[in-house]
PDB file of C-alpha atoms in Angstrom:
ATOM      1  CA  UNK U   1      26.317  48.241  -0.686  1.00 54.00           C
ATOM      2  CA  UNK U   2      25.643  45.171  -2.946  1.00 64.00           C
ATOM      3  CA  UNK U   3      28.395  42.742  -3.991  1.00 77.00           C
ATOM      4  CA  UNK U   4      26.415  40.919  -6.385  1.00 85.00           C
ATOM      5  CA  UNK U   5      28.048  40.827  -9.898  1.00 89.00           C
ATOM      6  CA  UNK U   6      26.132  43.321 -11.593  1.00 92.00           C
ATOM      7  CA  UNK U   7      27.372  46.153  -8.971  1.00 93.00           C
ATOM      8  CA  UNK U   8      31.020  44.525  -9.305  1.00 93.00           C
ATOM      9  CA  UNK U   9      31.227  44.812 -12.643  1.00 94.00           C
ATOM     10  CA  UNK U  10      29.226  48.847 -12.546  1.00 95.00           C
ATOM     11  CA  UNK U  11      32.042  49.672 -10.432  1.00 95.00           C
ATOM     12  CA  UNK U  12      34.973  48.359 -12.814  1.00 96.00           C
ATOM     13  CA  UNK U  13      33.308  49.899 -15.696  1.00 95.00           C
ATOM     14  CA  UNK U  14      33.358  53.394 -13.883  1.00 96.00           C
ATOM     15  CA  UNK U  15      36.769  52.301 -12.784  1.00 97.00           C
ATOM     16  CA  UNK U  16      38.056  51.994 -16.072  1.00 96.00           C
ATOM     17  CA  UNK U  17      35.990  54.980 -17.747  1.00 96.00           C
ATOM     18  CA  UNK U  18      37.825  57.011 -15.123  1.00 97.00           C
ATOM     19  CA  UNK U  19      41.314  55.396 -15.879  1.00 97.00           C
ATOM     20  CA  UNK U  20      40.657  56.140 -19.580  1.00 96.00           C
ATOM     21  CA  UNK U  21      39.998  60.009 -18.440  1.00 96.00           C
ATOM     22  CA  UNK U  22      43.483  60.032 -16.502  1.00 97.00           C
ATOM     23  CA  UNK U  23      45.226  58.326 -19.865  1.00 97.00           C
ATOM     24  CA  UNK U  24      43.379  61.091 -21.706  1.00 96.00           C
ATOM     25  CA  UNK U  25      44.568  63.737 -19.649  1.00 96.00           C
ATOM     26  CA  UNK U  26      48.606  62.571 -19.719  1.00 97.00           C
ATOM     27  CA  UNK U  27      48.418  62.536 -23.026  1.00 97.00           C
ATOM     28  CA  UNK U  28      47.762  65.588 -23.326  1.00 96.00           C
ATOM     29  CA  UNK U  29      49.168  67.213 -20.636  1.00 96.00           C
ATOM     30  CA  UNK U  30      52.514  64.754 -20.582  1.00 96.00           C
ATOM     31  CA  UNK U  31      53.938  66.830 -24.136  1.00 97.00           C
ATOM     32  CA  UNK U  32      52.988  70.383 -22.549  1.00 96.00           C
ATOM     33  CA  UNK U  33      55.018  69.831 -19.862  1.00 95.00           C
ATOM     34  CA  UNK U  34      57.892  68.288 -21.395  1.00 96.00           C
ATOM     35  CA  UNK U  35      57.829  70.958 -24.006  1.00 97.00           C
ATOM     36  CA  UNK U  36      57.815  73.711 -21.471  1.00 97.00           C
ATOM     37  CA  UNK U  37      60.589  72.217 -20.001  1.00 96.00           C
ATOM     38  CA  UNK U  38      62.572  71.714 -22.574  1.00 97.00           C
ATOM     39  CA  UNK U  39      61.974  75.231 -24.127  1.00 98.00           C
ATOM     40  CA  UNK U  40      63.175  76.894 -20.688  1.00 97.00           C
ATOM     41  CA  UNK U  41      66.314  74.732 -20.412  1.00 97.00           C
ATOM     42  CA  UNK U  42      67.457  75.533 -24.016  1.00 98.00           C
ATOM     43  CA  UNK U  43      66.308  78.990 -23.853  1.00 98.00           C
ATOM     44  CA  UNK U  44      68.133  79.929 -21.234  1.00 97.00           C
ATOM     45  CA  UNK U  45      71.601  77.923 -22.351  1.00 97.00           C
ATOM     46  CA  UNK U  46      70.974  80.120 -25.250  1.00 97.00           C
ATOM     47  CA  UNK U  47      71.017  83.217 -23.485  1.00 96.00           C
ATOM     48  CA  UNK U  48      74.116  82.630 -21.695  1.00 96.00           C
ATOM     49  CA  UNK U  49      75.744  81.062 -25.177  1.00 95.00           C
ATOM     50  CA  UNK U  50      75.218  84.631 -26.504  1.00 95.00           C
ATOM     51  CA  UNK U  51      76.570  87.108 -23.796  1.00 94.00           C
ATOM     52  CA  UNK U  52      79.316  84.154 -23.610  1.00 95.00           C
ATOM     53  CA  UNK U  53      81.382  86.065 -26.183  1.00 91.00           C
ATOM     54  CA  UNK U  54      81.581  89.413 -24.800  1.00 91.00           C
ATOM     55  CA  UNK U  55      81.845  88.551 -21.286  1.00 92.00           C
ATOM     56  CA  UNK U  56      84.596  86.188 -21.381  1.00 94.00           C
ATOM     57  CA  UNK U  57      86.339  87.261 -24.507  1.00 92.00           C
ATOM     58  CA  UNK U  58      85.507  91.496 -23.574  1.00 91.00           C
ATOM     59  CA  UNK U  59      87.174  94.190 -25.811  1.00 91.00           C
ATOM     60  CA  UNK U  60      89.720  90.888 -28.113  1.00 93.00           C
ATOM     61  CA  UNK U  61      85.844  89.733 -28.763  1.00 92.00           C
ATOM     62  CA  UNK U  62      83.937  92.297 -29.869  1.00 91.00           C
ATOM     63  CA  UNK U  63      87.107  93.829 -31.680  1.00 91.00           C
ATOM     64  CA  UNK U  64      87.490  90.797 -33.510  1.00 93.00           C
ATOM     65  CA  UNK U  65      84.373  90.311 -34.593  1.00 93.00           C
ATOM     66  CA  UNK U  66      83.858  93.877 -35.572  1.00 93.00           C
ATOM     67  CA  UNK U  67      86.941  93.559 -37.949  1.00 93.00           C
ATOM     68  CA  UNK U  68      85.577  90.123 -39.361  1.00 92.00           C
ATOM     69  CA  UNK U  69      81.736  90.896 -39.998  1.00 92.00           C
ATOM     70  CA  UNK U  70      82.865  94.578 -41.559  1.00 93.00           C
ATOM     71  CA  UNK U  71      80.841  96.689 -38.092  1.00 93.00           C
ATOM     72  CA  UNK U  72      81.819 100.288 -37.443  1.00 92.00           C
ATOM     73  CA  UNK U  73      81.476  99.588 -33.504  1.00 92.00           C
ATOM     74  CA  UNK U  74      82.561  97.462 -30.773  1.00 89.00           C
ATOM     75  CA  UNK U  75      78.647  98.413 -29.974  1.00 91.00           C
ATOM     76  CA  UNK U  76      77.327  96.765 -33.227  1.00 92.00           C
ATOM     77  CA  UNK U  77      78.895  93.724 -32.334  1.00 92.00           C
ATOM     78  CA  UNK U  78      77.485  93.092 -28.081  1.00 91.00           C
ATOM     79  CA  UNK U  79      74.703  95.289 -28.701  1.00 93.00           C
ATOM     80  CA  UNK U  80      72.389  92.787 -30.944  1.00 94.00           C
ATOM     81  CA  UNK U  81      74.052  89.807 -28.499  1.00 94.00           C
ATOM     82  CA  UNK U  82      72.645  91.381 -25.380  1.00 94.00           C
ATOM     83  CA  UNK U  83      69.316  91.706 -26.916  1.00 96.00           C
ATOM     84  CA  UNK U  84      68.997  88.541 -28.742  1.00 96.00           C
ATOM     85  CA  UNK U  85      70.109  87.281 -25.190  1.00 96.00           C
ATOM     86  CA  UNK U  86      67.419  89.495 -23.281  1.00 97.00           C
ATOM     87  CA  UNK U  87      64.507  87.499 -25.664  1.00 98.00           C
ATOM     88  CA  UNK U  88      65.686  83.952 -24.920  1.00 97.00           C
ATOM     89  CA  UNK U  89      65.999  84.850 -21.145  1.00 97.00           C
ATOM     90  CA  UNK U  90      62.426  85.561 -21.251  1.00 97.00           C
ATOM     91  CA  UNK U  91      61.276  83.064 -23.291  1.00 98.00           C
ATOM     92  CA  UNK U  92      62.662  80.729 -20.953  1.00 97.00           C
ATOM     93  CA  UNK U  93      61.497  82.613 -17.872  1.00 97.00           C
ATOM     94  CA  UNK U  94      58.010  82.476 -19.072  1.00 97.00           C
ATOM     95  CA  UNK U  95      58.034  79.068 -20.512  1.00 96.00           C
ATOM     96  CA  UNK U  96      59.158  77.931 -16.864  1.00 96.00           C
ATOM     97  CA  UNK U  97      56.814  79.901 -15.066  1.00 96.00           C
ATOM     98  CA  UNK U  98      54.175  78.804 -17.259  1.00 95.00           C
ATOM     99  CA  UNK U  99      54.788  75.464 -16.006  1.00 93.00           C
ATOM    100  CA  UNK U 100      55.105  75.875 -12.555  1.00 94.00           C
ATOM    101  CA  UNK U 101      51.957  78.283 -12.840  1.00 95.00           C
ATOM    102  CA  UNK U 102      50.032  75.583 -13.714  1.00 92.00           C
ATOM    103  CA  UNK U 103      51.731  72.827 -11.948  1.00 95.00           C
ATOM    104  CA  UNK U 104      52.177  70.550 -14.383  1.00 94.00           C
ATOM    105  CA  UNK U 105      54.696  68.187 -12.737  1.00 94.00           C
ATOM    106  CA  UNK U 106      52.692  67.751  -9.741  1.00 96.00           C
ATOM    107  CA  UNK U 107      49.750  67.009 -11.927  1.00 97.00           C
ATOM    108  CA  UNK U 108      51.402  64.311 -14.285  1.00 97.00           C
ATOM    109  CA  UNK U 109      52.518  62.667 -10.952  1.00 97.00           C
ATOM    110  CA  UNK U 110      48.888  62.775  -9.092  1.00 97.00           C
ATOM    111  CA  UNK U 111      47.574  61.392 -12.340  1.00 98.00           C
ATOM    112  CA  UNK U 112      50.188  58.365 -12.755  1.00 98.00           C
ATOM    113  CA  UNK U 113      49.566  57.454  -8.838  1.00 98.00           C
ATOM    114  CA  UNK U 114      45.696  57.336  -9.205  1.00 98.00           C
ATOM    115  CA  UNK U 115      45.951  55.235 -12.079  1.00 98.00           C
ATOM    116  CA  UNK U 116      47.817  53.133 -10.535  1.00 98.00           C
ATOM    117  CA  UNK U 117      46.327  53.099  -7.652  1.00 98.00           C
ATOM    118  CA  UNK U 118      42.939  52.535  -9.916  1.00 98.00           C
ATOM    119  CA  UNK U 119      44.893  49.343 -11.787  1.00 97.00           C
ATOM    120  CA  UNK U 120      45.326  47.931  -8.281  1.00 97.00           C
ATOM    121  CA  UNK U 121      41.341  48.609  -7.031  1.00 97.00           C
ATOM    122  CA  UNK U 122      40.121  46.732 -10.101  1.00 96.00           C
ATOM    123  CA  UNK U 123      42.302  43.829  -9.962  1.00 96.00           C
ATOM    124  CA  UNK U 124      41.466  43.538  -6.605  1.00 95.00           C
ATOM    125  CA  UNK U 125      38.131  43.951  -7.382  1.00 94.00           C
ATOM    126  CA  UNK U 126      37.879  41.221 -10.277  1.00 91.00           C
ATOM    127  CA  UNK U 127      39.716  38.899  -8.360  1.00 92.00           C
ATOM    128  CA  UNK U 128      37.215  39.171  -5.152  1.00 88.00           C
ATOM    129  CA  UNK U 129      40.144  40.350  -3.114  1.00 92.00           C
ATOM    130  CA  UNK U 130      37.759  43.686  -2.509  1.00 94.00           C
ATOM    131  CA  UNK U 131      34.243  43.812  -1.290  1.00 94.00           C
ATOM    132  CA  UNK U 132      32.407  46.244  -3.675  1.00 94.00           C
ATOM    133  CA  UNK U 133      32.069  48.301  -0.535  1.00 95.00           C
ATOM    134  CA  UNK U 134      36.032  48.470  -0.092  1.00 96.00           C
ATOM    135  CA  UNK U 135      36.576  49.014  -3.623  1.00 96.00           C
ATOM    136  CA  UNK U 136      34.366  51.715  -4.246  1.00 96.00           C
ATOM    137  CA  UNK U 137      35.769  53.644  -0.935  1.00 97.00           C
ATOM    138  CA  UNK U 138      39.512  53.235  -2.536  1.00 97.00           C
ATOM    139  CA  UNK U 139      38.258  54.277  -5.872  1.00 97.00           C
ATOM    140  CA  UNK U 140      37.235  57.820  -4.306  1.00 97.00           C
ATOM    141  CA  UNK U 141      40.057  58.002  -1.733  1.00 97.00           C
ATOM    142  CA  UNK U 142      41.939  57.870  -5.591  1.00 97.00           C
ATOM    143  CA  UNK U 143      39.910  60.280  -7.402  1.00 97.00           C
ATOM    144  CA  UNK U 144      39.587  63.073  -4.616  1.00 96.00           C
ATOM    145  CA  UNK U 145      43.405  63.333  -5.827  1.00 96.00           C
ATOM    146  CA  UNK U 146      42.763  64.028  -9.218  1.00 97.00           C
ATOM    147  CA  UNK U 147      39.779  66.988  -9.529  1.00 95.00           C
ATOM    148  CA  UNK U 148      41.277  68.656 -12.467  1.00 94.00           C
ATOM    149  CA  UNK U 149      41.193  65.319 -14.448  1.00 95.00           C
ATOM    150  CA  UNK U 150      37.957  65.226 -16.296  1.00 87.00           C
ATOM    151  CA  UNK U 151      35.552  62.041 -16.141  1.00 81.00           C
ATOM    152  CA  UNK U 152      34.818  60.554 -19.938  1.00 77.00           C
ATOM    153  CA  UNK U 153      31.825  58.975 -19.017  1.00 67.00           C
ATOM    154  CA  UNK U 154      28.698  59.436 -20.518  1.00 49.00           C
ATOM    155  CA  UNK U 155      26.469  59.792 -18.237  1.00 46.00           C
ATOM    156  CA  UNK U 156      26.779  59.225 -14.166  1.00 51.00           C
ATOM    157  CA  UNK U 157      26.995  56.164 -12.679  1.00 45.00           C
ATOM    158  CA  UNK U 158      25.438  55.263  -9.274  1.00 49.00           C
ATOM    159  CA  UNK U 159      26.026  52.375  -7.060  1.00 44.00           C
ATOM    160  CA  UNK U 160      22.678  51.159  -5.077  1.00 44.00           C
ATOM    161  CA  UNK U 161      22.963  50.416  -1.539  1.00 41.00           C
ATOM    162  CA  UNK U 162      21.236  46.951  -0.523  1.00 36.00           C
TER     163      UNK U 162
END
C-alpha cells in the first residue's frame, strides 16, 4: 500500500467519516438506553411502593384506608393496588428486556472503544507514527467490532495498493 500523502490523508478522511457514524449512532442510541433503564428501575420501585401498603401494613392498612377514602371493602382498597402494581411490573419487565434484547449496553461500549481506538489510529497516522499500511489494518481490526454502526460516507472509499 502507498504512504504517499494523498493515501494518508484518504485514509483519515474515511477514518473520521467512520468516527462521525459511531458519534451518530451514540447519540442516538446513548438516550434509548438510558431511558430504558431508567423506566425499568422506577417502574419496578413503583410496583413494590404499591403492594408496600398491604403487605406490610395487612388488614390495619386496607381497613384504614377503606374508612378514610369512604370504600365498602377491604377488597376495594388492595384490589386496584395489586393491579396498578401488576402494570408497572411489566412495564419495567419489558422496558428491561427490551434493552437487553437488543443489547444496548454492550453496543454503547463497542462503539466508545472503536472510537477511541479510531482517535488513536489517526493521530498516529497524522503524526507518521503509522505506516498507511499499519493504520489501515488497525482501522478494520476497529470496525469489524462495530457492524451494526452504519458508515455516513457517501460513497466507498478504496485505498490503491502500489
Amino acid at each position: 500500500m502507498s504512504d504517499d500523502p494523498a493515501v494518508r490523508a484518504e485514509l483519515r478522511a474515511r477514518i473520521d467519516t467512520r468516527r462521525a457514524g459511531i458519534t451518530a449512532f451514540l447519540h442516538d442510541v446513548r438516550p434509548r438506553r438510558n431511558r430504558l433503564t431508567n423506566i425499568s428501575i422506577v417502574s419496578s420501585a413503583l410496583a413494590a411502593v404499591l403492594v408496600a401498603g398491604p403487605a406490610v401494613g395487612g388488614l390495619a392498612f386496607t381497613n384504614s384506608v377503606k374508612e378514610e377514602l369512604s370504600i365498602a371493602t377491604a377488597a376495594g382498597v388492595w384490589r386496584p393496588l395489586c393491579v396498578a402494581a401488576l402494570i408497572v411490573s411489566l412495564v419495567s419487565v419489558i422496558s428491561a428486556n427490551l434493552s437487553k434484547s437488543q443489547d444496548l449496553a454492550a453496543r454503547v461500549t463497542a462503539a466508545e472503544v472503536c472510537n477511541t481506538e479510531l482517535e488513536g489510529v489517526a493521530t498516529s497516522l497524522q503524526f507518521g507514527h503509522l505506516t498507511v499500511e499499519e493504520a489501515a489494518e488497525q482501522y478494520h481490526q476497529s470496525v469489524s467490532k462495530i457492524p451494526f454502526v452504519e458508515d455516513l460516507s457517501d460513497k466507498p472509499r478504496t485505498f490503491e495498493q502500489t
